[in-house]
Backbone as a ProteinNet text record, in pm:
[ID]
protein_1_A
[PRIMARY]
XXXXXXXXXXXXXXXXXXXXXXXXXXXXXXXXXXXXXXXXXXXXXXXXXXXXXXXXXXXXXXXXXXXXXXXXXXXXXXXXXXXXXXXXXXXXXXXXXXXXXXXXXXXXXXXXXXX
[TERTIARY]
-5971.6	-5960.3	-5946.3	-6019.7	-6012.9	-5878.4	-5813.6	-5684.4	-5705.1	-5599.6	-5606.1	-5627.9	-5684.2	-5707.1	-5574	-5581	-5460.9	-5394.8	-5474.6	-5416	-5343.3	-5398.6	-5331	-5204.7	-5209.1	-5088	-4981	-5020.8	-4925.4	-4861.1	-4942.3	-4888	-4785.4	-4816.6	-4724.5	-4595.1	-4605	-4483.8	-4399.1	-4463.1	-4385.9	-4321.4	-4393.2	-4334.5	-4218.8	-4236.4	-4130.9	-4006.1	-4023	-3908	-3836.1	-3913.4	-3852.2	-3773.6	-3830.7	-3761.2	-3635	-3644.6	-3529.7	-3411.6	-3438	-3329.5	-3242.2	-3300.7	-3228.3	-3149.7	-3161.9	-3089.7	-2963.4	-2868.3	-2748.1	-2786.8	-2711.4	-2741.5	-2747.1	-2662.1	-2660.8	-2791.5	-2838.9	-2963	-3085.1	-3079.6	-3192.9	-3220.1	-3119.8	-3133.2	-3187.1	-3208.2	-3256.9	-3397.3	-3421.5	-3552.5	-3663.7	-3631.7	-3736.6	-3794.7	-3714.4	-3763.4	-3874.5	-3845.2	-3943.9	-4067.4	-4046.9	-4157.2	-4249.9	-4193.1	-4272.7	-4350	-4286.1	-4351.1	-4464.1	-4440.9	-4545.9	-4666.4	-4642.7	-4753.9	-4828.3	-4753.5	-4815.1	-4907.6	-4870.9	-4955.2	-5088.9	-5095.8	-5220.8	-5292	-5237.4	-5299.1	-5260.6	-5149.2	-5101.7	-4968	-4951.7	-4826.1	-4769.9	-4637.7	-4571.1	-4478.1	-4461	-4380.9	-4320.5	-4189.2	-4120.5	-3977.3	-3911.6	-3776.9	-3672.5	-3698.4	-3601.7	-3604.7	-3705.1	-3712.5	-3616	-3567.9	-3488.8	-3574.9	-3516.6	-3594.2	-3672.6	-3615	-3683.3	-3809.1	-3804.1	-3921.3	-4029.7	-3988.5	-4086.6	-4152.7	-4072.4	-4125.4	-4225.9	-4193.8	-4285.1	-4418.1	-4412.5	-4534.8	-4614.9	-4546.7	-4614.5	-4687.1	-4622.2	-4684.2	-4808.6	-4796.3	-4910	-5023.9	-4990.3	-5092.2	-5163.2	-5087	-5145.9	-5238.3	-5209.1	-5292.5	-5408.1	-5420	-5530.3	-5510.5	-5388	-5360.8	-5323.6	-5301.6	-5276.6	-5404.4	-5467.5	-5593.9	-5572.4	-5463.9	-5426.9	-5281.3	-5253.9	-5117.7	-5080.2	-4973	-4919.2	-4795.2	-4798.2	-4690.2	-4657.7	-4536.2	-4497.5	-4522.1	-4483.4	-4505.3	-4422.9	-4333.4	-4254.9	-4345.8	-4462.2	-4555.6	-4619.5	-4641.9	-4712.3	-4623.4	-4494.1	-4403.1	-4383.8	-4438.3	-4415.4	-4488.5	-4578.7	-4651.2	-4798.7	-4861.9	-5005.4	-5073.3	-5099	-5159.2	-5273.6	-5395.1	-5507.9	-5545.4	-5593.6	-5639.6	-5780.5	-5861.7	-5998.8	-6002.6	-5922	-5920.2	-5776.6	-5750.1	-5617.1	-5631.4	-5548	-5550.3	-5415	-5416.4	-5293.4	-5278.2	-5165.8	-5138.6	-5104	-5041.1	-4999.2	-4999.1	-5011.7	-5006.1	-4868.1	-4774.7	-4637.6	-4544.5	-4436.7	-4335.9	-4198.2	-4099.6	-3961.3	-3908.2	-3846.5	-3798.1	-3645.8	-3576.5	-3431.2	-3375	-3454.9	-3412.1	-3495.2	-3615.4	-3705.2	-3844.7	-3939.8	-4078.3	-4146.6	-4232.1	-4313.4	-4449.7	-4547.5	-4682.7	-4683.1	-4758	-4770.7	-4829.9	-4784.7	-4838.7	-4961.3	-5044.2	-5165.2	-5130.9	-5025.3	-4985.7	-4946.7	-4894.8	-4856.6	-4980	-5089	-5214.6	-5270.3	-5266.5	-5326.5	-5242.9	-5117.2	-5030.1	-5057.4	-5125.8	-5154.7	-5246.8	-5223.6	-5305.8	-5454	-5538.5	-5684.4	-5749.9	-5876.5	-5953.6	-6029.4
8157.2	8014.2	7985.3	7887.7	7848.4	7782	7825.1	7766	7638.6	7567.5	7441.3	7463.2	7362.8	7369.6	7371.1	7407.9	7413	7275.7	7169.7	7035.3	6994.5	7032.2	7000.2	7082.8	7208.8	7291.6	7234.6	7181.4	7118.6	6996.2	6916.6	6800.2	6844.3	6949	6999.7	7046.9	7116.6	7161.6	7042.6	6937.3	6820.5	6749.6	6740.6	6682	6767.4	6898.4	6991.3	6969.7	6956.5	6936.1	6806.1	6700.1	6572.1	6584.3	6654	6673.3	6756.4	6861.5	6949.9	6878.1	6778.3	6702.1	6634.2	6606.2	6535.7	6630.3	6760.5	6859.3	6906.5	6950.2	7010.1	7144.4	7191.2	7321.9	7433.7	7426	7528.3	7525.9	7406.3	7395.1	7439.5	7421.7	7462.5	7612.3	7688.7	7834.3	7882.3	7792.6	7832.3	7891.7	7995.3	8062.1	7967.6	7873.6	7784.8	7698.9	7667.8	7586.9	7662.4	7783.8	7866.3	7888.2	7915.5	7943.5	7822.8	7704.9	7583.3	7551.8	7566.3	7535.5	7633.9	7762.6	7862.5	7838.9	7805.3	7774.1	7649.7	7548	7423.3	7447.2	7537.8	7568.5	7628.4	7680	7735.9	7637.4	7515.5	7416.3	7430.7	7499.4	7522	7450.9	7383.5	7316	7360.2	7357.6	7380	7261.9	7225.8	7108.3	7130.9	7142.1	7160.5	7110.8	7098.5	7043.4	7123.2	7250.1	7334.1	7320.2	7250.4	7230.2	7121	7133.4	7024.6	6898.1	6782.2	6658	6637.6	6675.6	6659.9	6745.9	6865.3	6953	6897	6840.3	6776.3	6659	6581.9	6467.1	6512.5	6619.4	6670.1	6712.1	6782.8	6826.3	6704.5	6602.8	6481	6412.9	6403.4	6341.7	6419.5	6550.4	6633.8	6623.1	6618.3	6605.5	6470.7	6363.6	6229.9	6218.7	6292.7	6289.6	6388.6	6458.8	6553.4	6684.8	6714.5	6837.7	6953.4	6924.3	7029.3	7042.4	7157.6	7180.2	7240.6	7313.6	7372.2	7336.8	7279.3	7239.9	7299	7374.7	7430.6	7348.3	7282.3	7188.3	7185.8	7145.3	7113.8	6965	6913.7	6771.7	6681.8	6738.4	6655.9	6577	6629.7	6560.9	6440.9	6450.2	6344.5	6225.6	6246.3	6140.9	6036	5918.3	5805.4	5808.8	5902.3	5910.3	5883.3	5819	5794.5	5885.2	6007.8	6104.6	6175.1	6119.2	6177.9	6316.4	6398.4	6533.1	6549.7	6626.5	6649	6735.7	6840.9	6933.9	6961.7	6959.7	6990.4	7104.2	7206.5	7321.6	7330.9	7338.6	7358.7	7507.7	7563.2	7704.4	7724.6	7625.9	7635.3	7495	7485.5	7354.6	7328.4	7416.2	7399.5	7370.8	7300.8	7273.9	7280.8	7305	7307.5	7165.2	7119.8	6981.8	6970.4	7077.4	7076.5	7140.5	7143.6	7205.5	7328.7	7332.6	7444.2	7411.9	7496.8	7474	7382.7	7296.4	7211.3	7192.1	7153.9	7129.1	6996.5	6993	6869.3	6758.5	6638.1	6521.3	6469.6	6393.7	6339.2	6256.9	6178.3	6094.9	6179.4	6299.2	6386.4	6442.1	6459.8	6501.1	6388.9	6267	6155.2	6111.6	6151.3	6115.9	6203.4	6314.1	6406.7	6338.5	6359.9	6295.6	6328.4	6227.8	6244.9	6159.9	6192.8	6106	6005.1
3450	3469.4	3618.8	3664.6	3804.6	3833	3940.1	3974.6	4055.6	4078.1	4150.3	4298.9	4363.6	4507.6	4582.7	4708.1	4792.1	4801.9	4813.9	4825.9	4697.3	4582.8	4456.7	4440.2	4481.9	4476.5	4569.1	4683.7	4776.1	4711.9	4641.4	4571.4	4467.6	4393.4	4291.5	4355.6	4469.1	4539	4583.2	4634.1	4678.9	4559.4	4448	4327.2	4278.8	4283.5	4243.7	4329.1	4459.6	4548.6	4515.9	4487.7	4451.5	4321.3	4225.5	4097	4115.6	4195.3	4214.8	4278.4	4361.1	4423.8	4318.9	4203.4	4097.3	4007.3	4030	3948.7	4019.5	3941.7	4000.2	4062.1	4162.5	4222.4	4118.2	4017.9	3913	3832.4	3796.9	3719.7	3800.2	3931.4	4016	4008.5	3969.1	3961.4	3826.6	3732.7	3600.6	3609.5	3531.6	3530.7	3486.7	3394.9	3345.7	3457.6	3558.1	3670	3742	3781.7	3852.3	3765.5	3636.7	3545.2	3531.4	3508.4	3491.4	3619.2	3733.5	3861.3	3890.1	3866.8	3891.7	3801.1	3674.8	3584.7	3632.3	3674.8	3720.3	3838.9	3926.9	4043.1	4001.6	3878.1	3826	3733	3720.5	3634.3	3488.5	3462.4	3326.2	3308.7	3197.2	3168.1	3034.9	3025.4	2897.3	2873.3	2746.6	2712.7	2575.1	2568.9	2440.9	2453.1	2341.1	2336.3	2411.6	2438.2	2508	2659.1	2712.3	2857.4	2900.8	3023	3080.7	3082.3	3053.6	3054.6	3184.6	3295.6	3423.4	3432.1	3375.2	3375.5	3283.5	3170.2	3081.2	3153.1	3223.9	3297.7	3403.3	3474.2	3576.4	3513.4	3402.1	3333.9	3286.3	3235.2	3190.2	3305.9	3420.5	3538.5	3578.8	3585.1	3624	3523.2	3394.1	3289.7	3300.6	3320	3331.3	3451.7	3556.8	3677.7	3671.5	3560.7	3544.8	3617.1	3657.6	3731.2	3639.5	3512.9	3414.2	3332.8	3342.1	3271.7	3134.3	3120.1	2990.9	2966.8	2851.7	2818.7	2683.6	2682.7	2559.2	2526.8	2411.3	2381.4	2233	2205.7	2068.6	2049.8	1936.1	1909.9	2001.1	2081.1	2173.7	2266	2296	2384.8	2315.5	2187.1	2114.5	2081.2	2075.3	2030.6	2140.1	2117.2	2206	2338.7	2358.6	2484.8	2461.7	2557.3	2549.3	2651	2610.6	2701.8	2630.1	2639.3	2568.1	2620.2	2528	2561.2	2505.5	2573.7	2529.1	2403.5	2401.4	2288.9	2249	2120.1	2068	1968.2	1983.3	1893.2	1824.4	1694.3	1618	1591.3	1627.8	1602.1	1455.5	1396.7	1257.4	1198.1	1068	1003.2	944.3	975.6	927.1	1044.1	1014.2	1116.7	1052.8	1135.9	1088.7	1096.1	989.4	985.8	980.4	1014.2	1010.6	885	780.9	655.6	622	671	642.1	691.9	656.3	696	595.7	647.5	561.3	627.2	547.3	597.3	673.4	783.5	860.6	774.5	797.6	728	804	736.1	798.5	922.7	915.6	1029.8	1150.4	1127.2	1238.6	1309	1235.4	1298.8	1385	1331.9	1404.8	1523.7	1528	1640.1	1761.7	1742.2	1851.6	1951.6	2081.9	2185.1	2171.5	2188.3	2181.2	2288.2	2318.9	2408.2	2326.8
[MASK]
+++++++++++++++++++++++++++++++++++++++++++++++++++++++++++++++++++++++++++++++++++++++++++++++++++++++++++++++++++

């Protein structure tokens, strides 16, 4: 996969620095911060409920600006956001609903971002 240009990587670094200013010094040392930023520099984003809200926000901004070419996400991305994607791949048709696994409903498929 072709990586992002130097100017786009610079933009990501500046966005990263702005986001990091909003974190506590302790949170800045978390491995997920480094991991998300390094992936973003390659045009890859991850988005799931276990990420710090600030990291999810950063990935959303990059995705909306077209700087994330591949995004691996749970349904957290689809809920309440208008972020169309060219291609969506479902890894599984089941999800955990707090009580156990169940098959996705039709509405959950249609809620997924599309172009």
